[in-house]
Amino acid sequence: MNMLSDYWNSIPAPEEHSGADTVAKLCDRVASSTLLEDRRDSVRALKAMAQDYQLEVSL
């Protein structure tokens, strides 16, 4: 049992992305995507995030 416990404790926790990082990545996708569907999906994601991250999306 101790071996399993050591294994689970050795796995690093996933990194949490901040809202600002996600907004920046989506803006890059809107600017650089060649496919219309990718741009549209990025704009929709930004629209969905706008309520929670008003400051980041407005910049």
Backbone as a printed PyTorch tensor [residue, N CA C, xyz], in Angstrom:
tensor([[[  0.8210,  -1.1890,   0.0000],
         [  0.0000,   0.0000,   0.0000],
         [  0.8630,   1.2510,   0.0000]],

        [[  1.9450,   1.2020,   0.7310],
         [  2.8240,   2.3580,   0.8110],
         [  3.4070,   2.6890,  -0.5600]],

        [[  3.6540,   1.6570,  -1.3520],
         [  4.2220,   1.8740,  -2.6730],
         [  3.2500,   2.6470,  -3.5720]],

        [[  1.9660,   2.3040,  -3.5020],
         [  0.9650,   3.0340,  -4.2740],
         [  0.8480,   4.4730,  -3.8050]],

        [[  0.8980,   4.6590,  -2.5300],
         [  0.8320,   6.0070,  -1.9710],
         [  2.0080,   6.8490,  -2.4390]],

        [[  3.1910,   6.2700,  -2.4510],
         [  4.3760,   6.9890,  -2.9260],
         [  4.2530,   7.3270,  -4.4060]],

        [[  3.6850,   6.4080,  -5.1680],
         [  3.5210,   6.6390,  -6.6010],
         [  2.5730,   7.8090,  -6.8540]],

        [[  1.4250,   7.8120,  -6.1840],
         [  0.4500,   8.8770,  -6.4030],
         [  0.9790,  10.2220,  -5.9390]],

        [[  1.7570,  10.2310,  -4.9000],
         [  2.3100,  11.4890,  -4.4070],
         [  3.4370,  12.0070,  -5.2910]],

        [[  4.0550,  11.1340,  -6.0780],
         [  5.1550,  11.5680,  -6.9320],
         [  4.6760,  12.1620,  -8.2510]],

        [[  3.4220,  11.9350,  -8.6110],
         [  2.8830,  12.4860,  -9.8560],
         [  2.6030,  13.9720,  -9.6360]],

        [[  3.1920,  14.8340, -10.4820],
         [  2.9620,  16.2690, -10.2960],
         [  1.5270,  16.6500, -10.6540]],

        [[  1.0310,  17.6460,  -9.9650],
         [ -0.3150,  18.1330, -10.2360],
         [ -0.3160,  18.8690, -11.5740]],

        [[ -1.4040,  18.7900, -12.3140],
         [ -1.4540,  19.5020, -13.5930],
         [ -1.4000,  21.0100, -13.3720]],

        [[ -0.7440,  21.6860, -14.2960],
         [ -0.6300,  23.1320, -14.1850],
         [ -1.9830,  23.7700, -14.4790]],

        [[ -2.3250,  24.7590, -13.6900],
         [ -3.5560,  25.4800, -13.9310],
         [ -3.2380,  26.7080, -14.7610]],

        [[ -3.9860,  26.8790, -15.8280],
         [ -3.7760,  28.0160, -16.7010],
         [ -4.6310,  29.1790, -16.2130]],

        [[ -4.0580,  30.3530, -16.2460],
         [ -4.8270,  31.5160, -15.8320],
         [ -5.7470,  31.9470, -16.9680]],

        [[ -6.7270,  32.7250, -16.6230],
         [ -7.6460,  33.2250, -17.6360],
         [ -6.9440,  34.0940, -18.6530]],

        [[ -5.9570,  34.8620, -18.1980],
         [ -5.2190,  35.7420, -19.1080],
         [ -4.4460,  34.9300, -20.1430]],

        [[ -3.8620,  33.8050, -19.7320],
         [ -3.1360,  32.9470, -20.6790],
         [ -4.0840,  32.3700, -21.7280]],

        [[ -5.2380,  31.9350, -21.2830],
         [ -6.2100,  31.3530, -22.2000],
         [ -6.7190,  32.3940, -23.1860]],

        [[ -7.0000,  33.6010, -22.6940],
         [ -7.4720,  34.6730, -23.5700],
         [ -6.4020,  35.0270, -24.5940]],

        [[ -5.1490,  35.1100, -24.1640],
         [ -4.0560,  35.4290, -25.0870],
         [ -3.9220,  34.3540, -26.1630]],

        [[ -4.0510,  33.0930, -25.7690],
         [ -3.9420,  31.9940, -26.7330],
         [ -5.0950,  32.0450, -27.7370]],

        [[ -6.2970,  32.3360, -27.2550],
         [ -7.4410,  32.4210, -28.1600],
         [ -7.3040,  33.5990, -29.1210]],

        [[ -6.7850,  34.7200, -28.6430],
         [ -6.5680,  35.8760, -29.5190],
         [ -5.5420,  35.5550, -30.5950]],

        [[ -4.5050,  34.8250, -30.2330],
         [ -3.5150,  34.4050, -31.2270],
         [ -4.1490,  33.5030, -32.2810]],

        [[ -5.0380,  32.6360, -31.8450],
         [ -5.7050,  31.7410, -32.7950],
         [ -6.6140,  32.5180, -33.7420]],

        [[ -7.2970,  33.5410, -33.2180],
         [ -8.1530,  34.3610, -34.0780],
         [ -7.3030,  35.0710, -35.1240]],

        [[ -6.1520,  35.5790, -34.7110],
         [ -5.2990,  36.3420, -35.6190],
         [ -4.5700,  35.4660, -36.6320]],

        [[ -4.1980,  34.2500, -36.2480],
         [ -3.3200,  33.4690, -37.1180],
         [ -3.9650,  32.2520, -37.7780]],

        [[ -5.1830,  31.9300, -37.4400],
         [ -5.8240,  30.7450, -38.0270],
         [ -6.1430,  30.9730, -39.4960]],

        [[ -5.9450,  29.9450, -40.2750],
         [ -6.2780,  30.0320, -41.6940],
         [ -7.6720,  29.4870, -41.9800]],

        [[ -8.1490,  28.6090, -41.1310],
         [ -9.4830,  28.0380, -41.3250],
         [-10.5370,  28.8940, -40.6310]],

        [[-11.6090,  29.1560, -41.3380],
         [-12.6910,  29.9620, -40.7970],
         [-13.2900,  29.3170, -39.5500]],

        [[-13.4050,  28.0000, -39.5420],
         [-13.9840,  27.2940, -38.3970],
         [-13.1540,  27.5040, -37.1340]],

        [[-11.8300,  27.5040, -37.2780],
         [-10.9590,  27.7230, -36.1230],
         [-11.1350,  29.1310, -35.5700]],

        [[-11.2020,  30.1040, -36.4680],
         [-11.4170,  31.4900, -36.0230],
         [-12.7640,  31.6290, -35.3330]],

        [[-13.7820,  31.0450, -35.9260],
         [-15.1260,  31.1320, -35.3600],
         [-15.1740,  30.4930, -33.9730]],

        [[-14.5560,  29.3420, -33.8150],
         [-14.5380,  28.6730, -32.5140],
         [-13.7880,  29.4960, -31.4740]],

        [[-12.7070,  30.1410, -31.8810],
         [-11.9380,  30.9670, -30.9530],
         [-12.7410,  32.1820, -30.5070]],

        [[-13.4470,  32.7960, -31.4480],
         [-14.2820,  33.9510, -31.1020],
         [-15.4070,  33.5240, -30.1720]],

        [[-15.9820,  32.3700, -30.4170],
         [-17.0470,  31.8720, -29.5360],
         [-16.5150,  31.5900, -28.1290]],

        [[-15.3150,  31.0460, -28.0540],
         [-14.7190,  30.7810, -26.7430],
         [-14.4330,  32.0900, -26.0110]],

        [[-13.9420,  33.0950, -26.7420],
         [-13.7100,  34.4040, -26.1210],
         [-15.0200,  35.0070, -25.6280]],

        [[-16.0580,  34.8620, -26.4110],
         [-17.3670,  35.3810, -26.0120],
         [-17.8560,  34.6940, -24.7400]],

        [[-17.6400,  33.3980, -24.6530],
         [-18.0580,  32.6530, -23.4650],
         [-17.2490,  33.0590, -22.2340]],

        [[-15.9790,  33.4030, -22.4420],
         [-15.1220,  33.7850, -21.3190],
         [-15.3010,  35.2430, -20.9150]],

        [[-15.9430,  36.0350, -21.7590],
         [-16.0280,  37.4770, -21.5400],
         [-16.7090,  37.8380, -20.2240]],

        [[-17.6580,  37.0590, -19.8070],
         [-18.3700,  37.3910, -18.5800],
         [-17.4820,  37.1970, -17.3500]],

        [[-16.6980,  36.1430, -17.3260],
         [-15.8520,  35.8600, -16.1680],
         [-14.5370,  36.6230, -16.1940]],

        [[-14.0290,  36.9170, -17.3750],
         [-12.7260,  37.5760, -17.5250],
         [-12.8830,  38.8570, -18.3420]],

        [[-13.6890,  39.7860, -17.8480],
         [-14.0010,  41.0020, -18.5930],
         [-12.7590,  41.8270, -18.9110]],

        [[-11.8910,  41.9950, -17.9550],
         [-10.7060,  42.8250, -18.1570],
         [ -9.7730,  42.2180, -19.1920]],

        [[ -9.5140,  40.9300, -19.1010],
         [ -8.5950,  40.2790, -20.0230],
         [ -9.1290,  40.2740, -21.4530]],

        [[-10.4240,  40.0290, -21.6120],
         [-11.0080,  39.9670, -22.9490],
         [-11.0740,  41.3550, -23.5700]],

        [[-11.2940,  42.3770, -22.7720],
         [-11.4280,  43.7300, -23.3160],
         [-10.1030,  44.3090, -23.7780]],

        [[ -8.9900,  43.7680, -23.3000],
         [ -7.6930,  44.2900, -23.7230],
         [ -7.3800,  43.7220, -25.0300]]])
